[in-house]
PDB file of C-alpha atoms and ligand atoms in Angstrom:
ATOM      1  CA  MET A 693      17.746  11.038  -8.396  1.00 53.00           C
ATOM      2  CA  ASP A 694      19.567   7.986  -7.630  1.00 61.00           C
ATOM      3  CA  ASP A 695      17.094   5.373 -12.064  1.00 72.00           C
ATOM      4  CA  PRO A 696      14.714   8.098 -13.054  1.00 80.00           C
ATOM      5  CA  LEU A 697      11.846   5.699 -13.289  1.00 94.00           C
ATOM      6  CA  THR A 698      10.898   6.115 -17.311  1.00 95.00           C
ATOM      7  CA  PRO A 699       8.825   3.865 -19.117  1.00 96.00           C
ATOM      8  CA  ALA A 700      11.251   2.427 -20.927  1.00 96.00           C
ATOM      9  CA  ALA A 701      13.745   1.694 -18.122  1.00 96.00           C
ATOM     10  CA  ILE A 702      10.104   0.084 -16.724  1.00 97.00           C
ATOM     11  CA  GLN A 703       9.541  -1.778 -19.646  1.00 95.00           C
ATOM     12  CA  ALA A 704      12.353  -3.526 -19.897  1.00 95.00           C
ATOM     13  CA  ARG A 705      13.421  -4.789 -16.694  1.00 96.00           C
ATOM     14  CA  LEU A 706       9.297  -5.672 -16.261  1.00 97.00           C
ATOM     15  CA  GLY A 707       8.837  -9.695 -15.897  1.00 97.00           C
ATOM     16  CA  THR A 708       4.846  -9.651 -15.602  1.00 98.00           C
ATOM     17  CA  ARG A 709       1.847 -10.671 -18.104  1.00 98.00           C
ATOM     18  CA  TRP A 710      -0.641  -7.575 -17.255  1.00 98.00           C
ATOM     19  CA  LEU A 711       0.097  -5.907 -14.753  1.00 98.00           C
ATOM     20  CA  GLY A 712       2.301  -2.094 -15.201  1.00 98.00           C
ATOM     21  CA  ARG A 713       1.873  -3.116 -19.209  1.00 96.00           C
ATOM     22  CA  THR A 714      -0.061  -0.028 -19.601  1.00 97.00           C
ATOM     23  CA  LEU A 715       1.329   2.788 -17.627  1.00 97.00           C
ATOM     24  CA  GLU A 716       1.976   6.847 -18.019  1.00 98.00           C
ATOM     25  CA  VAL A 717       4.938   7.731 -15.684  1.00 98.00           C
ATOM     26  CA  TYR A 718       5.131  11.357 -15.245  1.00 98.00           C
ATOM     27  CA  GLU A 719       7.949  13.755 -13.177  1.00 97.00           C
ATOM     28  CA  SER A 720       4.968  16.123 -11.457  1.00 97.00           C
ATOM     29  CA  LEU A 721       1.505  15.391 -11.456  1.00 98.00           C
ATOM     30  CA  ASP A 722      -1.780  16.066  -9.112  1.00 98.00           C
ATOM     31  CA  SER A 723      -1.745  12.775  -7.756  1.00 98.00           C
ATOM     32  CA  THR A 724      -0.786   9.609  -9.152  1.00 98.00           C
ATOM     33  CA  GLN A 725      -4.501   8.332  -7.428  1.00 97.00           C
ATOM     34  CA  THR A 726      -7.002  11.301  -8.977  1.00 97.00           C
ATOM     35  CA  ARG A 727      -5.506  10.128 -12.721  1.00 98.00           C
ATOM     36  CA  ALA A 728      -5.833   6.338 -11.872  1.00 98.00           C
ATOM     37  CA  VAL A 729      -9.467   6.772 -10.495  1.00 97.00           C
ATOM     38  CA  ALA A 730     -10.490   9.223 -13.957  1.00 97.00           C
ATOM     39  CA  LEU A 731      -8.588   6.366 -15.495  1.00 98.00           C
ATOM     40  CA  ALA A 732     -10.812   3.724 -14.339  1.00 97.00           C
ATOM     41  CA  ARG A 733     -13.848   5.394 -14.507  1.00 96.00           C
ATOM     42  CA  ALA A 734     -13.198   6.210 -18.266  1.00 97.00           C
ATOM     43  CA  GLY A 735     -12.702   2.276 -18.934  1.00 96.00           C
ATOM     44  CA  ALA A 736      -9.022   1.269 -18.426  1.00 98.00           C
ATOM     45  CA  PRO A 737      -7.276  -2.011 -18.706  1.00 97.00           C
ATOM     46  CA  ALA A 738      -6.361  -4.025 -15.200  1.00 97.00           C
ATOM     47  CA  GLY A 739      -3.094  -3.034 -14.987  1.00 98.00           C
ATOM     48  CA  THR A 740      -2.816   0.215 -15.785  1.00 98.00           C
ATOM     49  CA  LEU A 741      -0.323   1.534 -13.787  1.00 98.00           C
ATOM     50  CA  ILE A 742       0.314   4.946 -12.671  1.00 98.00           C
ATOM     51  CA  LEU A 743       3.921   6.572 -11.645  1.00 98.00           C
ATOM     52  CA  ALA A 744       4.654  10.113 -10.314  1.00 98.00           C
ATOM     53  CA  GLU A 745       9.011  11.313  -8.865  1.00 97.00           C
ATOM     54  CA  TYR A 746       6.868  14.153  -7.425  1.00 97.00           C
ATOM     55  CA  GLN A 747       3.064  14.827  -6.644  1.00 98.00           C
ATOM     56  CA  THR A 748       1.527  18.513  -5.693  1.00 97.00           C
ATOM     57  CA  GLN A 749      -1.302  17.092  -3.738  1.00 97.00           C
ATOM     58  CA  GLY A 750       0.127  14.004  -2.314  1.00 96.00           C
ATOM     59  CA  ARG A 751      -3.732  12.021  -0.794  1.00 96.00           C
ATOM     60  CA  GLY A 752      -3.574   9.740   2.390  1.00 92.00           C
ATOM     61  CA  ARG A 753      -5.926   8.517   3.900  1.00 87.00           C
ATOM     62  CA  LEU A 754      -8.369   9.369   6.505  1.00 80.00           C
ATOM     63  CA  ASP A 755      -8.175  13.093   3.587  1.00 84.00           C
ATOM     64  CA  ARG A 756      -4.514  13.532   5.096  1.00 88.00           C
ATOM     65  CA  ARG A 757      -1.962  14.320   2.358  1.00 92.00           C
ATOM     66  CA  TRP A 758       0.961  12.971   2.241  1.00 93.00           C
ATOM     67  CA  HIS A 759       4.391  14.642   0.830  1.00 91.00           C
ATOM     68  CA  ALA A 760       7.881  12.771  -0.963  1.00 93.00           C
ATOM     69  CA  PRO A 761      10.410  14.444  -2.259  1.00 93.00           C
ATOM     70  CA  PRO A 762      11.037  14.757  -5.832  1.00 95.00           C
ATOM     71  CA  GLY A 763      13.073  11.127  -7.027  1.00 93.00           C
ATOM     72  CA  SER A 764      12.572   9.842  -3.380  1.00 94.00           C
ATOM     73  CA  SER A 765      10.290   7.605  -3.863  1.00 96.00           C
ATOM     74  CA  LEU A 766       8.339   5.020  -4.887  1.00 98.00           C
ATOM     75  CA  LEU A 767       4.493   6.995  -5.593  1.00 98.00           C
ATOM     76  CA  LEU A 768       2.165   4.811  -7.470  1.00 98.00           C
ATOM     77  CA  SER A 769      -1.047   4.445  -8.799  1.00 98.00           C
ATOM     78  CA  LEU A 770      -2.713   0.818  -9.999  1.00 98.00           C
ATOM     79  CA  ILE A 771      -5.701  -0.078 -11.783  1.00 98.00           C
ATOM     80  CA  LEU A 772      -6.816  -3.899 -10.823  1.00 97.00           C
ATOM     81  CA  ARG A 773     -10.270  -5.358 -11.779  1.00 96.00           C
ATOM     82  CA  PRO A 774     -10.733  -8.383  -9.638  1.00 93.00           C
ATOM     83  CA  ALA A 775     -13.917 -10.704  -9.981  1.00 91.00           C
ATOM     84  CA  LEU A 776     -14.379  -9.482  -6.284  1.00 90.00           C
ATOM     85  CA  ALA A 777     -17.415  -7.835  -3.946  1.00 88.00           C
ATOM     86  CA  PRO A 778     -17.468  -3.947  -3.092  1.00 90.00           C
ATOM     87  CA  SER A 779     -17.602  -5.993   0.923  1.00 88.00           C
ATOM     88  CA  GLN A 780     -13.971  -7.481  -0.263  1.00 91.00           C
ATOM     89  CA  ALA A 781     -12.324  -4.862  -1.276  1.00 91.00           C
ATOM     90  CA  GLN A 782      -9.394  -4.798   0.951  1.00 92.00           C
ATOM     91  CA  ARG A 783      -8.103  -8.291  -0.164  1.00 94.00           C
ATOM     92  CA  ALA A 784      -7.104  -6.213  -2.675  1.00 94.00           C
ATOM     93  CA  THR A 785      -5.452  -4.676  -0.071  1.00 93.00           C
ATOM     94  CA  MET A 786      -3.925  -6.808   1.632  1.00 96.00           C
ATOM     95  CA  ILE A 787      -2.538  -8.785  -0.803  1.00 97.00           C
ATOM     96  CA  CYS A 788      -0.936  -4.753  -2.442  1.00 97.00           C
ATOM     97  CA  SER A 789       1.223  -5.053   1.464  1.00 98.00           C
ATOM     98  CA  LEU A 790       2.143  -8.637   0.848  1.00 98.00           C
ATOM     99  CA  ALA A 791       3.822  -7.209  -2.389  1.00 98.00           C
ATOM    100  CA  ALA A 792       5.516  -4.910  -1.190  1.00 98.00           C
ATOM    101  CA  VAL A 793       6.388  -6.252   2.166  1.00 98.00           C
ATOM    102  CA  ARG A 794       7.932  -9.060   0.123  1.00 98.00           C
ATOM    103  CA  ALA A 795      10.061  -6.187  -1.966  1.00 98.00           C
ATOM    104  CA  ILE A 796      11.385  -4.456   0.574  1.00 98.00           C
ATOM    105  CA  SER A 797      12.978  -7.912   1.278  1.00 98.00           C
ATOM    106  CA  GLN A 798      13.985  -9.047  -1.597  1.00 98.00           C
ATOM    107  CA  VAL A 799      15.546  -6.205  -2.263  1.00 98.00           C
ATOM    108  CA  ALA A 800      16.297  -4.094   0.247  1.00 98.00           C
ATOM    109  CA  GLY A 801      17.041  -6.858   2.788  1.00 98.00           C
ATOM    110  CA  LEU A 802      14.594  -5.080   4.784  1.00 98.00           C
ATOM    111  CA  ALA A 803      12.783  -6.640   7.045  1.00 98.00           C
ATOM    112  CA  ALA A 804       9.024  -5.589   6.458  1.00 98.00           C
ATOM    113  CA  GLN A 805       5.081  -5.716   9.029  1.00 98.00           C
ATOM    114  CA  VAL A 806       2.378  -4.213   7.757  1.00 97.00           C
ATOM    115  CA  LYS A 807       0.229  -1.937  10.576  1.00 94.00           C
ATOM    116  CA  TRP A 808      -3.865  -2.080   9.380  1.00 93.00           C
ATOM    117  CA  PRO A 809      -4.980  -1.737   7.844  1.00 91.00           C
ATOM    118  CA  ASN A 810      -2.659  -0.166   5.228  1.00 92.00           C
ATOM    119  CA  ASP A 811       1.018   0.445   6.461  1.00 95.00           C
ATOM    120  CA  ILE A 812       3.936  -0.510   6.077  1.00 97.00           C
ATOM    121  CA  LEU A 813       6.917  -0.429   8.923  1.00 96.00           C
ATOM    122  CA  VAL A 814       9.982  -1.272   8.943  1.00 97.00           C
ATOM    123  CA  GLY A 815      11.768  -0.791  12.217  1.00 95.00           C
ATOM    124  CA  GLY A 816       8.629  -0.413  13.837  1.00 93.00           C
ATOM    125  CA  LYS A 817       8.005   3.307  11.724  1.00 94.00           C
ATOM    126  CA  LYS A 818       6.472   4.120   8.953  1.00 94.00           C
ATOM    127  CA  ALA A 819       7.967   3.979   5.637  1.00 96.00           C
ATOM    128  CA  GLY A 820       5.207   3.394   2.983  1.00 97.00           C
ATOM    129  CA  GLY A 821       1.441   3.921   3.581  1.00 96.00           C
ATOM    130  CA  MET A 822      -1.514   3.184   1.032  1.00 96.00           C
ATOM    131  CA  LEU A 823      -4.552   3.796  -0.222  1.00 95.00           C
ATOM    132  CA  THR A 824      -7.526   1.909  -1.026  1.00 93.00           C
ATOM    133  CA  GLU A 825     -11.252   4.016  -3.253  1.00 94.00           C
ATOM    134  CA  LEU A 826     -13.203   1.636  -5.400  1.00 93.00           C
ATOM    135  CA  GLY A 827     -15.836   1.942  -7.480  1.00 94.00           C
ATOM    136  CA  ALA A 828     -19.253  -0.169  -7.988  1.00 91.00           C
ATOM    137  CA  ARG A 829     -21.290  -1.506 -10.748  1.00 88.00           C
ATOM    138  CA  GLY A 830     -24.997  -2.634  -9.040  1.00 86.00           C
ATOM    139  CA  ALA A 831     -23.424  -5.525  -6.426  1.00 86.00           C
ATOM    140  CA  ALA A 832     -19.741  -5.436  -8.254  1.00 89.00           C
ATOM    141  CA  LEU A 833     -16.620  -4.202  -7.869  1.00 92.00           C
ATOM    142  CA  ASP A 834     -15.510  -2.392 -11.203  1.00 95.00           C
ATOM    143  CA  TYR A 835     -12.119  -1.059 -10.313  1.00 96.00           C
ATOM    144  CA  VAL A 836     -10.392  -0.992  -6.967  1.00 96.00           C
ATOM    145  CA  ILE A 837      -7.376   1.876  -6.764  1.00 97.00           C
ATOM    146  CA  VAL A 838      -4.537   0.537  -4.262  1.00 97.00           C
ATOM    147  CA  GLY A 839      -1.569   3.852  -4.252  1.00 98.00           C
ATOM    148  CA  LEU A 840       1.118   3.779  -2.442  1.00 98.00           C
ATOM    149  CA  GLY A 841       3.604   6.127  -1.178  1.00 97.00           C
ATOM    150  CA  LEU A 842       6.818   3.678   0.409  1.00 98.00           C
ATOM    151  CA  ASN A 843       9.814   6.575   1.403  1.00 96.00           C
ATOM    152  CA  VAL A 844      13.179   4.717  -0.400  1.00 97.00           C
ATOM    153  CA  ASN A 845      15.009   7.209  -0.907  1.00 96.00           C
ATOM    154  CA  LEU A 846      14.756  10.119   1.321  1.00 92.00           C
ATOM    155  CA  ASP A 847      16.261  11.490   4.229  1.00 89.00           C
ATOM    156  CA  VAL A 848      13.065  12.054   6.536  1.00 86.00           C
ATOM    157  CA  ARG A 849      13.617  15.450   8.720  1.00 85.00           C
ATOM    158  CA  ASP A 850      13.181  16.846   4.518  1.00 83.00           C
ATOM    159  CA  LEU A 851       8.891  15.140   5.819  1.00 79.00           C
ATOM    160  CA  PRO A 852       6.842  17.410   7.422  1.00 76.00           C
ATOM    161  CA  ALA A 853       6.863  16.276  11.217  1.00 73.00           C
ATOM    162  CA  THR A 854       4.024  13.904  11.629  1.00 65.00           C
ATOM    163  CA  LEU A 855       2.374  11.836  14.636  1.00 55.00           C
ATOM    164  CA  THR A 856       3.327   8.630  12.921  1.00 65.00           C
ATOM    165  CA  PRO A 857       7.019   7.914  14.009  1.00 83.00           C
ATOM    166  CA  ALA A 858       8.695   7.720   9.687  1.00 92.00           C
ATOM    167  CA  THR A 859      11.516   6.500   7.864  1.00 95.00           C
ATOM    168  CA  SER A 860      12.369   5.652   4.709  1.00 96.00           C
ATOM    169  CA  LEU A 861      14.644   1.985   3.789  1.00 97.00           C
ATOM    170  CA  ALA A 862      17.198   3.948   2.558  1.00 97.00           C
ATOM    171  CA  ALA A 863      17.580   5.487   6.463  1.00 96.00           C
ATOM    172  CA  GLU A 864      17.254   1.726   7.953  1.00 97.00           C
ATOM    173  CA  ALA A 865      19.524  -0.426   5.191  1.00 97.00           C
ATOM    174  CA  GLY A 866      21.832   2.450   5.718  1.00 96.00           C
ATOM    175  CA  HIS A 867      22.742   2.577   1.868  1.00 96.00           C
ATOM    176  CA  SER A 868      20.220   3.853  -0.945  1.00 96.00           C
ATOM    177  CA  ILE A 869      18.268   2.020  -2.759  1.00 97.00           C
ATOM    178  CA  PRO A 870      17.548   0.801  -6.296  1.00 97.00           C
ATOM    179  CA  ARG A 871      14.179   2.541  -6.621  1.00 98.00           C
ATOM    180  CA  LEU A 872      13.198   0.491 -10.314  1.00 97.00           C
ATOM    181  CA  GLU A 873      14.148  -2.688  -9.202  1.00 97.00           C
ATOM    182  CA  LEU A 874      11.655  -1.848  -6.185  1.00 98.00           C
ATOM    183  CA  LEU A 875       9.198  -1.342  -8.113  1.00 98.00           C
ATOM    184  CA  VAL A 876      10.297  -5.016 -10.981  1.00 98.00           C
ATOM    185  CA  ALA A 877      10.179  -7.020  -7.915  1.00 98.00           C
ATOM    186  CA  PHE A 878       7.283  -5.149  -6.298  1.00 98.00           C
ATOM    187  CA  LEU A 879       4.946  -4.974  -9.833  1.00 98.00           C
ATOM    188  CA  GLU A 880       5.763  -9.073  -9.861  1.00 98.00           C
ATOM    189  CA  HIS A 881       4.658 -10.107  -6.966  1.00 98.00           C
ATOM    190  CA  LEU A 882       1.951  -8.284  -7.001  1.00 98.00           C
ATOM    191  CA  GLU A 883       0.744  -9.484  -9.891  1.00 98.00           C
ATOM    192  CA  ASN A 884       1.031 -13.741  -8.981  1.00 98.00           C
ATOM    193  CA  TYR A 885      -1.184 -12.289  -5.574  1.00 98.00           C
ATOM    194  CA  ALA A 886      -3.403 -10.743  -7.691  1.00 97.00           C
ATOM    195  CA  ASP A 887      -3.017 -14.216  -9.844  1.00 97.00           C
ATOM    196  CA  ARG A 888      -3.883 -16.466  -6.938  1.00 97.00           C
ATOM    197  CA  LEU A 889      -6.409 -14.155  -5.553  1.00 95.00           C
ATOM    198  CA  ALA A 890      -8.418 -14.818  -9.307  1.00 94.00           C
ATOM    199  CA  ALA A 891      -7.912 -18.413  -8.796  1.00 95.00           C
ATOM    200  CA  GLY A 892      -9.458 -18.707  -5.310  1.00 92.00           C
ATOM    201  CA  TRP A 893      -6.802 -17.884  -2.735  1.00 95.00           C
ATOM    202  CA  SER A 894      -7.616 -16.135   0.466  1.00 94.00           C
ATOM    203  CA  PRO A 895      -4.233 -14.132   1.396  1.00 96.00           C
ATOM    204  CA  ARG A 896      -5.202 -14.008   4.854  1.00 96.00           C
ATOM    205  CA  GLU A 897      -3.481 -16.450   6.304  1.00 96.00           C
ATOM    206  CA  GLU A 898      -0.047 -14.634   5.461  1.00 97.00           C
ATOM    207  CA  TRP A 899      -1.426 -11.473   6.022  1.00 97.00           C
ATOM    208  CA  ARG A 900      -1.825 -12.992   9.220  1.00 96.00           C
ATOM    209  CA  GLY A 901       2.110 -13.310   9.134  1.00 96.00           C
ATOM    210  CA  ALA A 902       2.638  -9.979   8.029  1.00 97.00           C
ATOM    211  CA  LEU A 903       0.764  -7.421  10.888  1.00 96.00           C
ATOM    212  CA  ALA A 904       2.735  -5.974  13.497  1.00 93.00           C
ATOM    213  CA  THR A 905      -0.948  -5.156  14.623  1.00 90.00           C
ATOM    214  CA  LEU A 906      -2.531  -8.902  16.170  1.00 92.00           C
ATOM    215  CA  GLY A 907      -1.833  -9.598  19.637  1.00 91.00           C
ATOM    216  CA  GLN A 908      -1.135  -6.461  20.580  1.00 90.00           C
ATOM    217  CA  LEU A 909      -3.105  -3.670  23.065  1.00 91.00           C
ATOM    218  CA  VAL A 910      -5.105  -1.019  20.106  1.00 91.00           C
ATOM    219  CA  ARG A 911      -6.440   1.962  20.513  1.00 90.00           C
ATOM    220  CA  VAL A 912      -8.968   2.132  17.954  1.00 88.00           C
ATOM    221  CA  GLY A 913     -10.709   5.945  16.570  1.00 83.00           C
ATOM    222  CA  THR A 914     -13.521   4.612  14.071  1.00 77.00           C
ATOM    223  CA  THR A 915     -16.577   6.549  12.560  1.00 76.00           C
ATOM    224  CA  GLU A 916     -19.177   5.623  16.546  1.00 76.00           C
ATOM    225  CA  GLY A 917     -16.209   7.172  18.440  1.00 83.00           C
ATOM    226  CA  VAL A 918     -12.617   5.935  20.470  1.00 88.00           C
ATOM    227  CA  LEU A 919     -12.754   1.361  21.172  1.00 89.00           C
ATOM    228  CA  GLU A 920      -9.096   0.133  22.943  1.00 92.00           C
ATOM    229  CA  GLY A 921      -8.770  -3.556  22.831  1.00 93.00           C
ATOM    230  CA  LEU A 922      -6.765  -6.677  22.436  1.00 94.00           C
ATOM    231  CA  ALA A 923      -6.136  -7.309  18.098  1.00 93.00           C
ATOM    232  CA  GLU A 924      -6.843 -10.809  18.223  1.00 94.00           C
ATOM    233  CA  ASP A 925      -7.094 -11.441  14.734  1.00 94.00           C
ATOM    234  CA  VAL A 926      -8.294 -10.985  11.100  1.00 95.00           C
ATOM    235  CA  ASP A 927     -11.361 -11.607   8.977  1.00 94.00           C
ATOM    236  CA  GLU A 928     -11.393 -13.146   5.672  1.00 93.00           C
ATOM    237  CA  ASP A 929     -11.569  -9.319   4.668  1.00 93.00           C
ATOM    238  CA  GLY A 930      -8.711  -7.798   6.401  1.00 93.00           C
ATOM    239  CA  ALA A 931     -11.730  -6.593   8.554  1.00 92.00           C
ATOM    240  CA  LEU A 932      -9.362  -6.038  12.089  1.00 92.00           C
ATOM    241  CA  LEU A 933     -11.187  -8.301  15.236  1.00 94.00           C
ATOM    242  CA  VAL A 934     -10.344  -6.620  18.778  1.00 93.00           C
ATOM    243  CA  ARG A 935     -11.474  -7.163  21.854  1.00 94.00           C
ATOM    244  CA  SER A 936     -12.529  -4.589  24.269  1.00 91.00           C
ATOM    245  CA  ALA A 937     -12.216  -4.969  28.223  1.00 91.00           C
ATOM    246  CA  ASP A 938     -16.027  -6.167  28.437  1.00 93.00           C
ATOM    247  CA  GLY A 939     -14.512  -9.352  26.056  1.00 93.00           C
ATOM    248  CA  ARG A 940     -16.360  -8.331  23.436  1.00 93.00           C
ATOM    249  CA  LEU A 941     -15.118  -8.638  19.875  1.00 94.00           C
ATOM    250  CA  HIS A 942     -15.601  -6.379  17.627  1.00 91.00           C
ATOM    251  CA  THR A 943     -15.374  -6.420  13.895  1.00 92.00           C
ATOM    252  CA  ILE A 944     -14.036  -2.922  12.195  1.00 88.00           C
ATOM    253  CA  LEU A 945     -13.832  -1.927   8.633  1.00 87.00           C
ATOM    254  CA  ALA A 946     -12.229   0.634   8.228  1.00 79.00           C
ATOM    255  CA  GLY A 947     -10.091   3.467  11.326  1.00 72.00           C
ATOM    256  CA  ASP A 948      -6.702   4.559  12.659  1.00 73.00           C
ATOM    257  CA  VAL A 949      -4.899   2.463  14.847  1.00 79.00           C
ATOM    258  CA  THR A 950      -2.429   2.769  17.231  1.00 78.00           C
ATOM    259  CA  LEU A 951      -0.506   0.233  19.328  1.00 72.00           C
ATOM    260  CA  ARG A 952      -0.341   0.552  22.600  1.00 71.00           C
ATOM    261  CA  GLY A 953       2.482  -2.379  23.380  1.00 66.00           C
ATOM    262  CA  ALA A 954       2.097  -6.054  23.575  1.00 61.00           C
ATOM    263  CA  PRO A 955       0.118  -7.235  26.330  1.00 65.00           C
ATOM    264  CA  VAL A 956       0.981  -8.004  29.692  1.00 51.00           C
ATOM    265  CA  ARG A 957       0.629 -11.979  30.245  1.00 46.00           C
ATOM    266  CA  ASN A 958      -0.683 -13.239  33.803  1.00 41.00           C
ATOM    267  CA  GLU A 959       1.569 -15.918  34.464  1.00 36.00           C
ATOM    268  CA  SER A 960      -0.487 -17.250  37.179  1.00 31.00           C
TER     269      SER A 960
HETATM  270  C1  BTN B1868      -1.223   6.586   4.093  1.00 88.19           C
HETATM  271  O1  BTN B1868      -0.668   5.917   4.228  1.00 88.19           O
HETATM  272  O2  BTN B1868      -1.984   7.684   4.699  1.00 88.19           O
HETATM  273  C2  BTN B1868      -1.967   6.182   2.426  1.00 88.19           C
HETATM  274  C3  BTN B1868      -0.482   7.157   2.003  1.00 88.19           C
HETATM  275  C4  BTN B1868      -0.971   6.445   0.211  1.00 88.19           C
HETATM  276  C5  BTN B1868      -0.052   7.905  -0.973  1.00 88.19           C
HETATM  277  C6  BTN B1868       0.242   7.201  -2.684  1.00 88.19           C
HETATM  278  S1  BTN B1868       0.991   7.923  -2.601  1.00 88.19           S
HETATM  279  C7  BTN B1868       0.544   7.370  -4.621  1.00 88.19           C
HETATM  280  C8  BTN B1868      -0.620   7.808  -4.019  1.00 88.19           C
HETATM  281  N1  BTN B1868      -1.584   8.462  -4.492  1.00 88.19           N
HETATM  282  C9  BTN B1868      -1.205   9.511  -4.063  1.00 88.19           C
HETATM  283  O3  BTN B1868      -1.908  11.063  -3.827  1.00 88.19           O
HETATM  284  N2  BTN B1868      -1.696   9.168  -2.971  1.00 88.19           N
HETATM  285  C10 BTN B1868      -1.469   7.618  -3.141  1.00 88.19           C
END
């Protein structure tokens, strides 16, 4: 393990006002996400950070498991309480992915991208993923839990074989990456984005720039079936806009995307 992520070390370095100021750090936990949901329901404040060095039941999207060897990664969940409607909850995930991309660039010197909706790619391979869960109170959002799993200093051969090619920041950079610095940079960027979001700023434009998915031919698995087409754009709330071969534009709110490459241009 490089730099143990203790509460004292985190608090000493962190320059945020409210994000990560309430925190729990575990050597081992079933899932930071499960813990954060329970705390959010019990009224924990916005900005609460749950971090674990190891998870016995790490959860991924679409009921998948999330694996990471002890002390190798950033495994965390954050309680956010943005003044948004439930249909706008993905904006919280959009800013988390933007904060992760910035932190990776700042600390590891790597160009990261986002694969819609929630994957962090480095060198075209999955280096991290996010899981969003929300609670509503009537027509308003009560909380959004954003969970981030980032492969920092791990050897991908220690991970179970997955469909998506995986990587880690250390593998891409060729050296280990200081996790404390990465965590602090992520939280500081995220607080800045969250404050801007609260002031009415839209993350759409910046998110567009970070997405590896746009302009690509994609296959999207949705609850209604499989859709193939050109990923043209995203809307304000992060939905993917896909143009199918019959010319129709589909708004995809959730799903699993396979990138099939850039479209062939007809130069005639
Ligand atoms: C995905 O790509 O499927 C999303 C993975 C999210 C994993 C993180 S690790 C920290 C947090 N706690 C969990 O149980 N899951 C998220």
